[in-house]
Coordinates of C-alpha atoms in Angstrom, one line a residue:
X1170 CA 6.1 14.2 29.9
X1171 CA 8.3 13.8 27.1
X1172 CA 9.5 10.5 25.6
X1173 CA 12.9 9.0 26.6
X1174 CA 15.8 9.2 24.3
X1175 CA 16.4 5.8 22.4
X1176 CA 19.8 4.6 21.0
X1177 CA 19.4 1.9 19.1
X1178 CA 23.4 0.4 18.3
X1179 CA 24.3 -2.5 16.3
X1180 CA 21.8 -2.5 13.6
X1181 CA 22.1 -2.9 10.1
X1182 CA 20.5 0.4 8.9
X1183 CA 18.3 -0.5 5.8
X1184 CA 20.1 -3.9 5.6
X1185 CA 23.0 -2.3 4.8
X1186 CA 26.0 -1.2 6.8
X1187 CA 26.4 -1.7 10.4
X1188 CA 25.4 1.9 12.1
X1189 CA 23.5 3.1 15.3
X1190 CA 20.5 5.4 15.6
X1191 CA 19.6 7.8 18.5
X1192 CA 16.3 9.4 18.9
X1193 CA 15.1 12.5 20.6
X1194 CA 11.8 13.3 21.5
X1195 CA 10.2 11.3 19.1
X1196 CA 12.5 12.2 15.9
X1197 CA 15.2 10.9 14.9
X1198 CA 18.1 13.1 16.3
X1199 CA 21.5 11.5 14.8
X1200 CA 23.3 8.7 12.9
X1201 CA 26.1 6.8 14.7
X1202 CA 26.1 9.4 17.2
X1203 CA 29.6 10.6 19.1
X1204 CA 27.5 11.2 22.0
X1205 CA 24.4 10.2 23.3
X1206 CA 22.3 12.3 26.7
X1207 CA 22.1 11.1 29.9
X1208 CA 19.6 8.5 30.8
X1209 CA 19.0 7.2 27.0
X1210 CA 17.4 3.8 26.9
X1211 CA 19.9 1.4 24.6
X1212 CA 18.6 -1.1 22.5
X1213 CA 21.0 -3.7 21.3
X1214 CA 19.7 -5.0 17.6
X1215 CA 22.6 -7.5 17.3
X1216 CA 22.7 -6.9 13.7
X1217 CA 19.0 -7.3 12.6
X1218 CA 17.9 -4.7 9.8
X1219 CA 16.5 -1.0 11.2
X1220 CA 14.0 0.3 8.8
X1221 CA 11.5 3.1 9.2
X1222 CA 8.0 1.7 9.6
X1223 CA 6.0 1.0 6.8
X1224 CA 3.4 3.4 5.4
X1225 CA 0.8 1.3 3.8
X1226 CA -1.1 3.4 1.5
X1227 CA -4.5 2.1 0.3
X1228 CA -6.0 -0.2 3.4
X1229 CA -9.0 -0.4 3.4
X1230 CA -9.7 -1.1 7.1
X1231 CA -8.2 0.2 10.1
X1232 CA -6.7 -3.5 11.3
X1233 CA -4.5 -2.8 14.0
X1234 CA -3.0 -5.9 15.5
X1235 CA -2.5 -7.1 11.9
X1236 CA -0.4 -3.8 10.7
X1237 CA 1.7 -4.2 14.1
X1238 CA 2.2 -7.8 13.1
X1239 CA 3.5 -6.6 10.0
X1240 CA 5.8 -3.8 10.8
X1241 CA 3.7 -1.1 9.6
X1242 CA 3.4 2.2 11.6
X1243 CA 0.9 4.2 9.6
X1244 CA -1.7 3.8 6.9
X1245 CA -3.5 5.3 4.4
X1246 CA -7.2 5.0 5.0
X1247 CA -9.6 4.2 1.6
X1248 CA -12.5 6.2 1.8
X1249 CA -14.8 3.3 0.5
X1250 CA -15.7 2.6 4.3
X1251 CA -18.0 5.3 5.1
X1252 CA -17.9 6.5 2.9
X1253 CA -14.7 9.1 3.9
X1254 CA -16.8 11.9 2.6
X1255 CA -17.1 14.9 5.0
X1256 CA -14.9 16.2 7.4
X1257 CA -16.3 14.7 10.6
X1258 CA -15.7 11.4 9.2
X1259 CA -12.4 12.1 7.8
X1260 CA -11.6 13.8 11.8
X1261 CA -12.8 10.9 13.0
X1262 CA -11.0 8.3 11.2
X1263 CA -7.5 10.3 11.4
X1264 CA -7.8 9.5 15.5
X1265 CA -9.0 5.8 15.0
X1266 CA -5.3 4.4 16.0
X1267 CA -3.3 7.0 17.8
X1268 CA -0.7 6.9 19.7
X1269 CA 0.5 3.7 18.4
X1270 CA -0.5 3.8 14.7
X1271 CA -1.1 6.8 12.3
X1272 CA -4.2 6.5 10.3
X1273 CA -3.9 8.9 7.0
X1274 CA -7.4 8.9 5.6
X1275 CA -8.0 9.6 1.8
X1276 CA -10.9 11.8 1.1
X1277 CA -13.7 10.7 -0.9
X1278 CA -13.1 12.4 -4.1
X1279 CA -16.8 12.7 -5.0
X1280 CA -19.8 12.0 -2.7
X1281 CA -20.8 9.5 -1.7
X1282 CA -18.0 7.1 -4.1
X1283 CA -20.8 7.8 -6.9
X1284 CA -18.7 9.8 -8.9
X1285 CA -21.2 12.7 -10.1
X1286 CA -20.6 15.6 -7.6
X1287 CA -17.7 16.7 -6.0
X1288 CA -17.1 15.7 -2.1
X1289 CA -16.0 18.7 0.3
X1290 CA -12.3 18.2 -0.6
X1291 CA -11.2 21.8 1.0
X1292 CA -12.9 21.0 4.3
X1293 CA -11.8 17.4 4.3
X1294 CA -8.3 18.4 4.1
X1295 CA -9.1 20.9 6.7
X1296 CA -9.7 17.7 8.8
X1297 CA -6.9 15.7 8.0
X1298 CA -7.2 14.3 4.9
X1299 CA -3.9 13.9 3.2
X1300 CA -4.8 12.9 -0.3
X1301 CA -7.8 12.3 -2.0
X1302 CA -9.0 9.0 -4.0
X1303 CA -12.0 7.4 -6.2
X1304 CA -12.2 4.1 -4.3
X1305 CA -13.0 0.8 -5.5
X1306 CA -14.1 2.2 -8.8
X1307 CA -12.8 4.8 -11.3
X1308 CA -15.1 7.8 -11.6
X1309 CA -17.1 7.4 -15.4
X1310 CA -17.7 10.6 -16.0
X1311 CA -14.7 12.5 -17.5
X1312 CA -16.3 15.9 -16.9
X1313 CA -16.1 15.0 -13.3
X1314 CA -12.7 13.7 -13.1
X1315 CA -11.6 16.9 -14.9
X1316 CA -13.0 19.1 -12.2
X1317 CA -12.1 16.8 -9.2
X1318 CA -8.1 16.6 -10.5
X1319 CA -8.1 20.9 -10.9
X1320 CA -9.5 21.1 -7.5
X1321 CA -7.3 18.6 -6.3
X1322 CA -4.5 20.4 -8.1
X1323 CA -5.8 23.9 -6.6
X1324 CA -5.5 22.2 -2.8
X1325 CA -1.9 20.6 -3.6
X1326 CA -3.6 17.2 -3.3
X1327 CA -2.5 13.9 -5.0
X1328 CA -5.5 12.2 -6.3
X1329 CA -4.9 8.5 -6.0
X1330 CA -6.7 6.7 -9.0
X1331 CA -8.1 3.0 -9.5
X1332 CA -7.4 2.1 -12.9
X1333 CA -10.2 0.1 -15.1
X1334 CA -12.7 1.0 -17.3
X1335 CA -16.1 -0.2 -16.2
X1336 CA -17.2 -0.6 -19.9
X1337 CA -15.7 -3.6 -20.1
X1338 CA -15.3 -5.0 -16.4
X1339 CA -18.8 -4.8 -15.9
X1340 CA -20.0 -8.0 -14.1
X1341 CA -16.4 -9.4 -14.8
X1342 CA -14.2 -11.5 -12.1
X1343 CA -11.4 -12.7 -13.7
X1344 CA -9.0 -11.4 -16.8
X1345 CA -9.9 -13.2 -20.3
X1346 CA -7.7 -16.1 -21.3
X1347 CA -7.2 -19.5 -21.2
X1348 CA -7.8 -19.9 -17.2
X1349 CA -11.1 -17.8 -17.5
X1350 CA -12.4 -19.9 -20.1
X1351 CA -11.5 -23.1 -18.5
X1352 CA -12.8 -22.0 -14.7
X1353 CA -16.2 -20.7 -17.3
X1354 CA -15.9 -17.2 -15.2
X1355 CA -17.4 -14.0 -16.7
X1356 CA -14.0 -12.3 -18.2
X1357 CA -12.8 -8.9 -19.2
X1358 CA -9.8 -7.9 -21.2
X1359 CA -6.5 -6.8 -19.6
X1360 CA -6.6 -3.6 -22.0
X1361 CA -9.5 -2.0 -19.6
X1362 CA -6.7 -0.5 -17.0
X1363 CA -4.6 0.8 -20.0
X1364 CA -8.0 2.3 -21.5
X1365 CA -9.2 4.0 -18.2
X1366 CA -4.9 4.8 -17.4
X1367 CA -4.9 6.7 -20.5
X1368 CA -8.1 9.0 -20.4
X1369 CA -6.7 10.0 -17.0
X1370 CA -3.1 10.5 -18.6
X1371 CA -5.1 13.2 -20.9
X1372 CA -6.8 15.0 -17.9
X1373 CA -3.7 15.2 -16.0
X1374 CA -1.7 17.2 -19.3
X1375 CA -4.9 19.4 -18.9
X1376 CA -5.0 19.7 -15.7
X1377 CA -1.6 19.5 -14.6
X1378 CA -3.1 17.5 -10.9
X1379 CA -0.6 15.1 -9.7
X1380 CA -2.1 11.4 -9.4
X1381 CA -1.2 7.9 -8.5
X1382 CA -2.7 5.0 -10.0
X1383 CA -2.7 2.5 -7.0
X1384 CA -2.5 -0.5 -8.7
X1385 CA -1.5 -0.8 -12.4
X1386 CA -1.3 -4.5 -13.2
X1387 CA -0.8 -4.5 -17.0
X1388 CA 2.3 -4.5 -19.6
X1389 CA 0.5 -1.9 -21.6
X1390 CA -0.8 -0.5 -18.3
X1391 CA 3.1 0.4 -17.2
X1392 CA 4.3 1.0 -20.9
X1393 CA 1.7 4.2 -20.3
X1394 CA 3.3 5.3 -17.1
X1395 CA 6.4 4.9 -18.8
X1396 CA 5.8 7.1 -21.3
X1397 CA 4.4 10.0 -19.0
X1398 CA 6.8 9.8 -16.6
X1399 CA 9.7 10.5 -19.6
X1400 CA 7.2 13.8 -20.2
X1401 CA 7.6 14.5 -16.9
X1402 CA 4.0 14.6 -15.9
X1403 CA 3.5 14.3 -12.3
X1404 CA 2.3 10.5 -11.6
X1405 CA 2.9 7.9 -9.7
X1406 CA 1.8 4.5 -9.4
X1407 CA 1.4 1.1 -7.1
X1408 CA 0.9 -2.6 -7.2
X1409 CA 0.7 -5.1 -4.4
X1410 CA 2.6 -8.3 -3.9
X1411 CA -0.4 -10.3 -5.2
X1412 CA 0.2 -9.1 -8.8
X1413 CA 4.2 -9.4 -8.8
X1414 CA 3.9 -13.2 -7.4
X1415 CA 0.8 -14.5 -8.8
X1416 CA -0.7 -14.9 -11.6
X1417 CA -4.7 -16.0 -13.1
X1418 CA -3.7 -19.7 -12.6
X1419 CA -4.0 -19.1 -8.7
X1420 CA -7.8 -18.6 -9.5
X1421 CA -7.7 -22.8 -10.4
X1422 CA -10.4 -24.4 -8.4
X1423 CA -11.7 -21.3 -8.2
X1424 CA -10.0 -20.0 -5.2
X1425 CA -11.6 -17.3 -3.6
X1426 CA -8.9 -16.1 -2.3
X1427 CA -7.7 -15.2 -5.1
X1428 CA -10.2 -12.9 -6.3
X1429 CA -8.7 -9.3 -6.5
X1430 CA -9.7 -6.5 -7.9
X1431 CA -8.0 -5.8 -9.9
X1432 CA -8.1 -9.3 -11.3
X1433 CA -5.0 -11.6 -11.7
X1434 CA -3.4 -11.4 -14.9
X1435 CA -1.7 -13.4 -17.6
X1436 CA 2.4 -14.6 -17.0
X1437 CA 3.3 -12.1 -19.1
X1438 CA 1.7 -9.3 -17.4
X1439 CA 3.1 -10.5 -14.4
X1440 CA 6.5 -10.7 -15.6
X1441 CA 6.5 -7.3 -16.9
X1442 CA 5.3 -6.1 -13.0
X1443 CA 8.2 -7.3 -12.2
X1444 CA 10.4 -5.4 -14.8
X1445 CA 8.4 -2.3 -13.9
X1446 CA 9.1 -2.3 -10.4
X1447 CA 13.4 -3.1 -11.2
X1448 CA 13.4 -0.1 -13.1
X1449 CA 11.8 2.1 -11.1
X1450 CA 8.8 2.4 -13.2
X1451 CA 6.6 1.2 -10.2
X1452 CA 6.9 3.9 -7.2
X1453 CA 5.1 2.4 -4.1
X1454 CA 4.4 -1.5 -2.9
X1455 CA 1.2 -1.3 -0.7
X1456 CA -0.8 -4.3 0.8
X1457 CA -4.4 -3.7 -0.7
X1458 CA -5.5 -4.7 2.9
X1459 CA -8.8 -5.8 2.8
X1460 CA -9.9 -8.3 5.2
X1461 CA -13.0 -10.2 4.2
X1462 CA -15.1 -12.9 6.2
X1463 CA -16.3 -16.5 5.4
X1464 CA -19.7 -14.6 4.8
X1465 CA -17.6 -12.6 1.7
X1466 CA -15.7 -15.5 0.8
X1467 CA -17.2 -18.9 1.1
X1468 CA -19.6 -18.1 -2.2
X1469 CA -19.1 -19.4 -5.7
X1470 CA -15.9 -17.3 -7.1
X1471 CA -18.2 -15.5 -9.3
X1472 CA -20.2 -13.6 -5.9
X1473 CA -17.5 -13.9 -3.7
X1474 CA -16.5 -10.3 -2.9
X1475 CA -12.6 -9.3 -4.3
X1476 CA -9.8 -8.3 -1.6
X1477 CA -7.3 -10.1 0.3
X1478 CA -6.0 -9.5 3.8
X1479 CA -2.1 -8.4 2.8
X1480 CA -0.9 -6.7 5.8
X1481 CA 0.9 -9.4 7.8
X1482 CA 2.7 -11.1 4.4
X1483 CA 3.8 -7.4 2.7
X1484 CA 7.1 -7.2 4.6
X1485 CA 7.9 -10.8 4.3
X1486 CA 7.2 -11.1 0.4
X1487 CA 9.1 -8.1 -0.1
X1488 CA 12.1 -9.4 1.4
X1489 CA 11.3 -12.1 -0.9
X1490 CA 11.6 -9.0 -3.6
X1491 CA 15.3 -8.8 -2.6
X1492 CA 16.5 -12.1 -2.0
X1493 CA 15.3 -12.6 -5.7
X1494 CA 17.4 -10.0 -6.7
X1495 CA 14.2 -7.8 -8.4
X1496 CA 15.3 -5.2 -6.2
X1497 CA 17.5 -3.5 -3.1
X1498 CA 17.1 -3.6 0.5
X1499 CA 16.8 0.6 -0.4
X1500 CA 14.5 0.5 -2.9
X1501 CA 12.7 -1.6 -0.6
X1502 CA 12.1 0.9 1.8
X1503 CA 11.5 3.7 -0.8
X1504 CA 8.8 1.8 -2.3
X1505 CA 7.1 0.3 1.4
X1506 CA 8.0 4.1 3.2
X1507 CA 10.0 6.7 1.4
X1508 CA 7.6 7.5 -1.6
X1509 CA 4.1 6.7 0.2
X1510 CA 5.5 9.5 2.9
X1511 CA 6.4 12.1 0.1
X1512 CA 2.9 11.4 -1.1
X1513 CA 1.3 11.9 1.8
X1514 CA 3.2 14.9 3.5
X1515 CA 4.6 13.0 6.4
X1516 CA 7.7 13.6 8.2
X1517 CA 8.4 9.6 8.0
X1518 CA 9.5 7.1 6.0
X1519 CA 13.3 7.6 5.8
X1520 CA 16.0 7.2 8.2
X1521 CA 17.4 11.2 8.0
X1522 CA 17.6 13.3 10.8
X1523 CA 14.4 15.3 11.9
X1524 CA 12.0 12.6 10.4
X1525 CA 9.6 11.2 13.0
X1526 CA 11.0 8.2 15.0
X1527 CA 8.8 5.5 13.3
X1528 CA 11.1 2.5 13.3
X1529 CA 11.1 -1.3 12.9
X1530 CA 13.6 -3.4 13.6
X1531 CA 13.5 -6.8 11.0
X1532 CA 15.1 -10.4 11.6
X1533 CA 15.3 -11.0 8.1
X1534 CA 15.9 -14.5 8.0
X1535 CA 13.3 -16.1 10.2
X1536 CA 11.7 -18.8 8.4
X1537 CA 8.0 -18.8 8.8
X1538 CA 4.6 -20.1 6.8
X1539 CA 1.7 -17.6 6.0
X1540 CA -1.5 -19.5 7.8
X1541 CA -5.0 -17.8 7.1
X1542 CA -6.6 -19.5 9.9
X1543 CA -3.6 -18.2 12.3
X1544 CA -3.3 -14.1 11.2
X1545 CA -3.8 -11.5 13.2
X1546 CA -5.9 -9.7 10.7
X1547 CA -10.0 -9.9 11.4
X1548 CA -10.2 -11.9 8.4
X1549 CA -7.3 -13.9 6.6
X1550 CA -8.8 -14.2 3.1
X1551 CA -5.0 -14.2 2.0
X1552 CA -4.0 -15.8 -1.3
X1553 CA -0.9 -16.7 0.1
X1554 CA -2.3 -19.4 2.7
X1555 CA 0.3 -22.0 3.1
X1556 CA 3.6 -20.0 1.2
X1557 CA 7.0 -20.3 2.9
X1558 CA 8.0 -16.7 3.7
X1559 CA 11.6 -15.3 5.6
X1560 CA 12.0 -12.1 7.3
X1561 CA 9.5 -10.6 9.8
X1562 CA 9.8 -7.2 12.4
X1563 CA 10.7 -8.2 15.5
X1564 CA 10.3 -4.8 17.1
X1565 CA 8.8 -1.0 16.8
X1566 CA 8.7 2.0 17.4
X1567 CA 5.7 5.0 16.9
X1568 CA 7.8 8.5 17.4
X1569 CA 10.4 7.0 20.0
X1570 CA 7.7 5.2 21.7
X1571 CA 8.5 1.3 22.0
X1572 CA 4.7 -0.3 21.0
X1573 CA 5.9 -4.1 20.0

């Protein structure tokens, strides 16, 4: 039975111009159409924002009613939970939210997350695997990483990167300066993502493997992406709201909900986020979802675990992005959809004929207050709790299908 044609008319497409949409069996089939087939369901936005549905890459739980809540339509699957590193896994996980939400797992890059032998990579795309990535941790050994980005290189993989070298986080929970000292917490320096950044810089000139750093946090961090992408090596990198809007004075009496990994960083670090994502420096805005219980959470701030539960609050604090002015309603969408589909090899993201029909409609003005106790997410260890927020979808679409 094939899905009924949609036409979706006054809508502001991307937040911009006033336009309609009309889908056919699941893609999208024209813009403004001149004419539409018999027996198309109409859908009147009255001028709320059409968008394509957000690809979050880098969750790190499948958390369903939370990404609906939050307008997103597919996700990127971190292989920590597993760990994601054989192909029945990976097979497994790519089914765990169809029809109405497209899970993208990343393969384990080595086995087991213990970065010393190489995970199945070929098979594991075989089985769905769409990118591959080190998890929580960089991998130590540069030998490794040299063979895991040529492999990745020889399968046409990206190989998506955490960022900090391990030398100096060790037993670490916040960034050294003047809040670290004060709160007494066990510090590293900022300059451990620009160390472990630039090792993998080298590789990739060697290598020529494509990567993306998935959160780079740091001025010097992003002065180093800078610079490569002006060589025209092939990376790409990522931060989450947390680290645009928040900086290590959220960790004051010791708030642990705000204990990320990567930590919270200085003002200045934060500011220059900020700059990186204006000027296109910055390529993707994920959520770092990453629900964690009371069990996880309610423990001094130096054994609480890191990770926040950022699904629900991505759309709305990125529409806090625009209203600020940091960026455009399109670059918006290139940074939640566009890029994270490229990455991945999904027809998605992008509101052009032929993509798939992965669509969210957005009231962008809707006033509403982010309340961990109330989310939809298992867990709502967000550092957000109480923050003002405007904008949230209001409806969605999974290839045609209407599923909120």
């Amino acid at each position: 039975m094939g899905v009924t044609p949609l036409h979706i008319i006054n809508a502001r497409l991307l937040g911009g111009d006033p336009g309609s949409l009309l889908a056919v069996d699941g893609r999208i089939a024209a813009l403004n159409p001149s004419d539409v087939p018999d027996g198309t369901e109409v859908v009147d936005a009255r001028g709320l924002w059409l968008a394509p549905g957000i690809i979050d890459l880098g969750v790190f739980a499948t958390d369903k009613p939370a990404f609906h809540f939050g307008g997103i339509t597919r996700a990127a699957l971190m292989p920590d939970a597993g760990p994601l590193d054989n192909p029945g896994l990976v097979e497994r996980a790519a089914k765990g939210g169809k029809p109405d939400l497209w899970v993208h797992p990343l393969a384990a890059a080595t086995k087991g997350l213990e970065g010393r032998e190489l995970a199945e990579i070929g098979l594991m795309k075989q089985a769905g695997a769409r990118a591959i990535a080190t998890g929580r941790a960089r991998i130590a050994d540069s030998g490794v990483m040299r063979r895991v980005l040529s492999y990745a290189a020889a399968l046409d993989l990206v190989t998506i990167i955490h960022a900090e070298d391990e030398g100096l986080t060790a037993g670490a929970v916040a960034t050294d300066g003047e809040m670290a000292t004060r709160l007494g917490l066990a510090s590293a320096p900022a300059i451990a993502e620009a160390m472990a950044i630039s090792r993998d810089l080298a590789l990739v000139e060697e290598t020529g493997a494509s990567v993306h750093f998935r959160q780079v946090t740091t001025a010097r961090g992003l002065d180093l992406i800078r610079a490569a992408k002006a060589k025209g090596l092939p990376v790409l990198c990522g931060i989450t709201p947390a680290h645009l809007l928040l900086s290590d004075t959220a960790t004051g009496d010791f708030r642990t909900f705000a204990r990320l990994s990567p930590p919270l960083r200085s003002e200045d670090d934060r500011h220059a986020c900020l700059t990186a994502l204006a000027d296109g420096t910055i390529d993707i805005l994920a959520s770092g979802h990453d629900p964690r219980g009371p069990e996880d959470k309610r423990l001094p701030f130096a054994e609480a675990l890191p990770g926040m539960a950022g699904a629900e609050t991505l759309l709305a604090l990125g529409l806090g992005l625009v209203r600020d002015g940091h960026i455009s309603p399109e670059r918006l969408f290139d940074l939640l959809a566009a890029t994270p589909a490229c990455l991945l090899g999904v027809d998605a993201g992008q509101l052009k004929v032929g993509m798939e029909a992965d669509l969210i409609l957005i009231d962008e003005g809707t006033p509403w207050q982010v309340d961990a106790k109330k989310m939809a997410a298992w867990a709502g260890n967000t550092p957000f709790d109480g923050m003002p927020v405007q904008g949230r979808a209001t409806a969605m679409w999974k290839g045609g299908q209407r599923i909120r």
